[in-house]
């Protein structure tokens, strides 16, 4: 009897512990489901395709917010980017690039170089990725990392040349110049006033110039061409003579018929031939009318040119003796 009481008391004492054990047992499936859900969520994040879509933009925002949050969140964001970068089922070069940038921010340069190289391997045509790879390869003196693709050897040697110049290693620089002369990417101007101007001594510059072609690009012409293209009227008017501060009447070749017609108006006025000037102006205004109808997107610009022509004839001293041309408008 006494033993049974002792056992009963012992059982009573165990009841709270049994309750806890049973409760834990009942919650195990729920815990397992939570773990599975978390794993599924990670897999889903890894497989979201990059692009301008809400899912990817939201994920990218979260990754960067986590990176600049606490230490634990930062490592989670890096881990997710790494999984996305190394995921074989998707060619996610952008994840590799983002990871390289964030690792660079943490001054983990070796890892950063590894992942920017992966980005270039996945998307070799992307200039942003290849530019970062080349910058890092030069900074870390690892030009061999550029040996990718058909132009890899050339880029690696150019980077080696930059490093040699930075380290004042003229002998090695000359060797590289000899190797690079066949690529035709170097020209003598680079060593006179370009990025390699401080690389070689005067004597070695002369040697180097023998190994290279003279620059074939007319940078002055290229400047004017690019500047002209940036003008909002370049689509309908040849602005090159104005940018060069040349007289329109002296221009021999113009790439706009409308500009050519206005030139004819001025030439007729300059020669004092009023009737010819009137005929040329009519042709000019007719061209504007036709273009306004056929090129609706430029209608306001053609109207602006017509208005400018009117004001010039009305106010410019050049047209002082031919103000009667205003009757044609």
Coordinates of C-alpha atoms in Angstrom, one line a residue:
X1 CA 0.0 0.0 0.0
X2 CA 2.8 2.3 0.9
X3 CA 4.6 1.5 -2.3
X4 CA 1.5 2.3 -4.3
X5 CA 1.2 5.7 -2.7
X6 CA 4.8 6.5 -3.4
X7 CA 4.3 5.5 -7.1
X8 CA 1.2 7.6 -7.3
X9 CA 2.9 10.6 -5.8
X10 CA 5.7 10.1 -8.2
X11 CA 3.3 10.0 -11.2
X12 CA 1.6 13.2 -9.9
X13 CA 4.9 14.9 -9.9
X14 CA 5.6 13.8 -13.4
X15 CA 2.3 15.0 -14.8
X16 CA 3.5 18.6 -15.6
X17 CA 6.6 17.1 -17.4
X18 CA 4.4 14.7 -19.3
X19 CA 2.2 17.5 -20.4
X20 CA 5.2 19.4 -21.7
X21 CA 6.5 16.4 -23.5
X22 CA 3.1 15.7 -25.1
X23 CA 2.8 19.4 -26.1
X24 CA 6.2 19.3 -27.7
X25 CA 5.4 16.1 -29.5
X26 CA 2.3 17.7 -30.9
X27 CA 4.1 20.7 -32.2
X28 CA 6.9 18.8 -34.0
X29 CA 5.0 18.5 -37.2
X30 CA 4.3 22.2 -37.2
X31 CA 8.0 23.0 -36.6
X32 CA 8.9 20.6 -39.4
X33 CA 6.4 22.4 -41.7
X34 CA 7.9 25.8 -40.8
X35 CA 11.4 24.5 -41.7
X36 CA 10.1 23.2 -45.0
X37 CA 8.4 26.5 -45.7
X38 CA 11.6 28.4 -45.0
X39 CA 13.5 26.1 -47.4
X40 CA 10.8 26.5 -50.0
X41 CA 11.0 30.3 -49.6
X42 CA 14.7 30.3 -50.1
X43 CA 14.4 28.1 -53.2
X44 CA 11.7 30.4 -54.6
X45 CA 14.0 33.5 -54.0
X46 CA 16.9 31.7 -55.7
X47 CA 14.7 30.9 -58.8
X48 CA 13.1 34.4 -59.3
X49 CA 14.1 35.4 -62.8
X50 CA 16.0 38.8 -63.1
X51 CA 14.4 41.6 -65.1
X52 CA 12.0 44.5 -64.7
X53 CA 9.3 42.6 -62.9
X54 CA 7.7 43.2 -59.4
X55 CA 9.1 39.9 -57.9
X56 CA 12.7 40.6 -58.9
X57 CA 12.6 44.3 -58.0
X58 CA 11.1 43.5 -54.5
X59 CA 13.7 40.8 -53.9
X60 CA 16.6 43.2 -55.0
X61 CA 15.3 45.9 -52.6
X62 CA 15.1 43.4 -49.7
X63 CA 18.7 42.1 -50.4
X64 CA 20.2 45.6 -50.3
X65 CA 18.1 46.6 -47.2
X66 CA 19.3 43.5 -45.4
X67 CA 22.9 44.1 -46.5
X68 CA 22.9 47.5 -44.8
X69 CA 21.0 46.2 -41.8
X70 CA 22.5 44.0 -39.0
X71 CA 25.5 41.6 -39.4
X72 CA 23.2 38.5 -39.5
X73 CA 21.0 40.0 -42.2
X74 CA 24.0 41.1 -44.2
X75 CA 25.4 37.6 -44.4
X76 CA 21.9 36.2 -45.3
X77 CA 21.7 38.7 -48.2
X78 CA 25.2 37.7 -49.4
X79 CA 24.4 34.0 -49.1
X80 CA 21.2 34.5 -51.2
X81 CA 23.1 36.4 -53.9
X82 CA 25.7 33.7 -54.0
X83 CA 23.1 31.0 -54.4
X84 CA 21.4 33.0 -57.2
X85 CA 24.8 33.6 -58.9
X86 CA 25.8 29.9 -58.8
X87 CA 22.4 28.6 -59.7
X88 CA 23.0 26.6 -62.9
X89 CA 19.3 26.7 -64.0
X90 CA 19.4 30.4 -64.6
X91 CA 22.0 32.6 -66.3
X92 CA 21.9 35.2 -63.5
X93 CA 24.9 37.3 -64.2
X94 CA 23.3 40.3 -62.5
X95 CA 23.3 38.5 -59.1
X96 CA 27.0 37.8 -59.6
X97 CA 27.6 41.5 -60.3
X98 CA 25.6 42.7 -57.3
X99 CA 27.5 40.3 -55.1
X100 CA 30.8 41.5 -56.4
X101 CA 29.8 45.1 -55.7
X102 CA 28.7 44.4 -52.2
X103 CA 31.8 42.3 -51.4
X104 CA 34.0 45.1 -52.8
X105 CA 32.1 47.5 -50.4
X106 CA 33.2 45.2 -47.6
X107 CA 36.8 45.3 -49.0
X108 CA 36.7 41.5 -49.6
X109 CA 38.5 42.1 -52.9
X110 CA 39.5 38.5 -53.7
X111 CA 35.9 37.3 -53.4
X112 CA 34.7 40.3 -55.3
X113 CA 37.0 39.6 -58.1
X114 CA 35.9 35.9 -58.2
X115 CA 32.2 36.9 -58.6
X116 CA 32.7 39.7 -61.1
X117 CA 34.6 37.2 -63.2
X118 CA 31.6 34.8 -63.0
X119 CA 29.4 37.7 -64.1
X120 CA 31.6 38.2 -67.2
X121 CA 31.6 34.5 -67.9
X122 CA 27.8 34.4 -67.9
X123 CA 27.4 37.7 -69.9
X124 CA 30.6 38.4 -71.8
X125 CA 29.0 41.1 -73.9
X126 CA 28.0 43.3 -70.9
X127 CA 30.3 46.3 -70.9
X128 CA 29.5 47.2 -67.2
X129 CA 30.6 43.8 -66.0
X130 CA 33.8 43.7 -68.2
X131 CA 34.7 47.2 -67.1
X132 CA 34.5 46.3 -63.4
X133 CA 36.5 43.1 -64.0
X134 CA 39.2 45.1 -65.9
X135 CA 39.3 47.8 -63.2
X136 CA 39.7 45.2 -60.4
X137 CA 42.2 43.1 -62.4
X138 CA 44.4 46.2 -62.8
X139 CA 43.9 47.3 -59.2
X140 CA 44.9 43.9 -57.8
X141 CA 47.6 43.3 -60.5
X142 CA 45.9 40.2 -61.8
X143 CA 45.6 40.8 -65.6
X144 CA 45.4 37.0 -66.1
X145 CA 41.8 37.2 -64.9
X146 CA 41.0 39.0 -68.2
X147 CA 41.9 36.0 -70.4
X148 CA 38.3 35.5 -71.4
X149 CA 36.8 35.6 -74.9
X150 CA 38.3 36.6 -78.2
X151 CA 39.6 39.9 -76.9
X152 CA 40.7 38.7 -73.5
X153 CA 44.4 38.4 -74.4
X154 CA 44.4 41.9 -75.8
X155 CA 42.7 43.4 -72.7
X156 CA 45.0 41.4 -70.4
X157 CA 48.1 42.8 -72.2
X158 CA 46.7 46.4 -72.1
X159 CA 46.1 46.0 -68.4
X160 CA 49.6 44.6 -68.0
X161 CA 50.9 47.6 -69.8
X162 CA 49.0 49.9 -67.4
X163 CA 50.5 48.1 -64.5
X164 CA 54.0 48.2 -66.0
X165 CA 53.7 52.0 -66.6
X166 CA 52.4 52.5 -63.0
X167 CA 55.4 50.5 -61.7
X168 CA 57.9 52.4 -64.0
X169 CA 58.9 49.1 -65.7
X170 CA 59.8 50.6 -69.1
X171 CA 61.5 47.5 -70.4
X172 CA 58.5 45.3 -69.9
X173 CA 56.2 48.1 -71.2
X174 CA 58.1 48.1 -74.5
X175 CA 57.8 44.3 -74.8
X176 CA 54.0 44.6 -74.3
X177 CA 53.8 47.4 -76.9
X178 CA 55.5 45.2 -79.4
X179 CA 52.9 42.4 -78.7
X180 CA 50.1 44.9 -78.9
X181 CA 51.1 46.6 -82.2
X182 CA 49.2 44.0 -84.2
X183 CA 45.9 44.8 -82.5
X184 CA 46.0 48.4 -83.7
X185 CA 44.4 49.6 -80.5
X186 CA 47.5 51.7 -79.6
X187 CA 48.6 54.8 -81.5
X188 CA 51.5 57.2 -81.0
X189 CA 49.3 60.0 -79.6
X190 CA 48.6 57.9 -76.4
X191 CA 52.3 58.2 -75.5
X192 CA 52.5 61.9 -76.4
X193 CA 49.5 63.3 -74.6
X194 CA 47.3 60.3 -73.7
X195 CA 47.0 57.8 -70.9
X196 CA 50.5 56.5 -71.3
X197 CA 52.2 59.9 -71.7
X198 CA 54.2 59.5 -68.4
X199 CA 55.0 55.9 -69.0
X200 CA 58.2 56.1 -71.1
X201 CA 61.3 58.2 -71.4
X202 CA 61.7 60.4 -74.5
X203 CA 64.1 57.9 -76.0
X204 CA 61.7 54.9 -75.4
X205 CA 58.8 57.0 -76.7
X206 CA 60.6 57.2 -80.1
X207 CA 61.1 53.5 -80.0
X208 CA 57.5 52.9 -79.1
X209 CA 56.2 55.2 -81.9
X210 CA 58.0 53.1 -84.5
X211 CA 56.0 50.1 -83.3
X212 CA 52.6 51.9 -83.6
X213 CA 50.5 53.4 -86.3
X214 CA 49.6 57.1 -86.4
X215 CA 46.2 57.9 -85.1
X216 CA 43.6 57.6 -87.8
X217 CA 40.7 59.1 -85.9
X218 CA 40.2 62.8 -86.4
X219 CA 39.1 63.8 -82.9
X220 CA 38.2 67.3 -83.9
X221 CA 35.8 66.1 -86.5
X222 CA 34.5 63.5 -84.1
X223 CA 33.9 66.1 -81.5
X224 CA 31.8 68.3 -83.9
X225 CA 29.9 65.3 -85.2
X226 CA 28.9 64.2 -81.7
X227 CA 28.1 67.7 -80.6
X228 CA 25.9 68.2 -83.7
X229 CA 24.0 64.9 -83.0
X230 CA 23.3 66.2 -79.4
X231 CA 21.5 69.2 -80.9
X232 CA 17.7 68.8 -80.7
X233 CA 17.4 70.2 -84.3
X234 CA 20.0 67.9 -85.8
X235 CA 17.3 65.6 -87.2
X236 CA 16.0 68.2 -89.6
X237 CA 18.7 70.8 -89.8
X238 CA 22.5 70.7 -90.4
X239 CA 23.9 72.5 -87.4
X240 CA 27.6 71.6 -88.1
X241 CA 28.4 75.0 -89.8
X242 CA 27.0 76.9 -86.8
X243 CA 29.0 74.8 -84.3
X244 CA 32.2 75.4 -86.4
X245 CA 31.3 79.1 -86.6
X246 CA 31.4 79.0 -90.4
X247 CA 29.3 81.0 -92.8
X248 CA 26.4 79.0 -94.2
X249 CA 27.0 80.4 -97.6
X250 CA 30.5 78.9 -97.7
X251 CA 29.5 75.4 -96.8
X252 CA 29.9 73.1 -99.8
X253 CA 28.2 70.0 -98.5
X254 CA 25.2 69.9 -96.2
X255 CA 23.3 66.9 -95.0
X256 CA 19.9 68.6 -94.8
X257 CA 17.8 69.7 -97.8
X258 CA 16.1 72.3 -95.7
X259 CA 19.4 73.8 -94.7
X260 CA 20.5 73.7 -98.3
X261 CA 17.4 75.6 -99.4
X262 CA 18.0 78.3 -96.7
X263 CA 21.6 78.6 -97.9
X264 CA 20.2 79.3 -101.5
X265 CA 18.0 82.0 -100.1
X266 CA 21.0 83.7 -98.5
X267 CA 23.1 83.4 -101.6
X268 CA 20.4 85.0 -103.7
X269 CA 20.0 87.8 -101.2
X270 CA 23.8 88.3 -101.1
X271 CA 24.0 88.6 -104.9
X272 CA 21.2 91.2 -104.9
X273 CA 18.9 89.0 -107.0
X274 CA 15.6 89.7 -105.4
X275 CA 13.4 87.6 -107.7
X276 CA 15.7 84.6 -107.3
X277 CA 15.7 85.1 -103.5
X278 CA 11.9 85.1 -103.6
X279 CA 11.8 81.9 -105.6
X280 CA 14.3 80.2 -103.2
X281 CA 12.3 81.3 -100.2
X282 CA 9.1 79.9 -101.7
X283 CA 10.9 76.5 -102.1
X284 CA 12.2 76.7 -98.5
X285 CA 8.7 77.4 -97.1
X286 CA 7.1 74.7 -99.3
X287 CA 9.7 72.2 -98.0
X288 CA 8.7 73.1 -94.4
X289 CA 5.0 72.7 -95.2
X290 CA 5.6 69.3 -96.7
X291 CA 7.8 68.1 -93.9
X292 CA 5.3 69.3 -91.3
X293 CA 2.7 67.1 -92.9
X294 CA 4.9 64.1 -93.4
X295 CA 6.9 64.2 -90.1
X296 CA 4.3 65.0 -87.4
X297 CA 6.8 64.3 -84.7
X298 CA 9.0 67.3 -85.8
X299 CA 6.1 69.6 -86.6
X300 CA 6.9 72.0 -83.8
X301 CA 10.6 72.2 -84.8
X302 CA 9.6 73.0 -88.4
X303 CA 7.4 75.7 -87.1
X304 CA 10.2 77.1 -85.0
X305 CA 12.5 77.2 -88.1
X306 CA 9.9 79.0 -90.1
X307 CA 9.4 81.5 -87.3
X308 CA 13.2 82.0 -87.0
X309 CA 13.4 82.6 -90.8
X310 CA 10.7 85.3 -90.5
X311 CA 12.4 87.1 -87.7
X312 CA 15.8 87.0 -89.5
X313 CA 14.3 88.6 -92.6
X314 CA 12.4 91.1 -90.5
X315 CA 15.3 92.1 -88.2
X316 CA 18.7 91.0 -89.5
X317 CA 20.8 93.6 -91.3
X318 CA 21.7 90.9 -93.9
X319 CA 18.1 91.2 -95.2
X320 CA 17.9 95.0 -95.0
X321 CA 17.2 95.4 -98.7
X322 CA 14.9 92.5 -99.1
X323 CA 12.3 93.0 -96.3
X324 CA 9.6 92.5 -98.9
X325 CA 10.3 88.8 -98.7
X326 CA 8.1 88.8 -95.6
X327 CA 5.1 88.8 -97.9
X328 CA 5.8 85.2 -98.7
X329 CA 4.9 84.0 -95.2

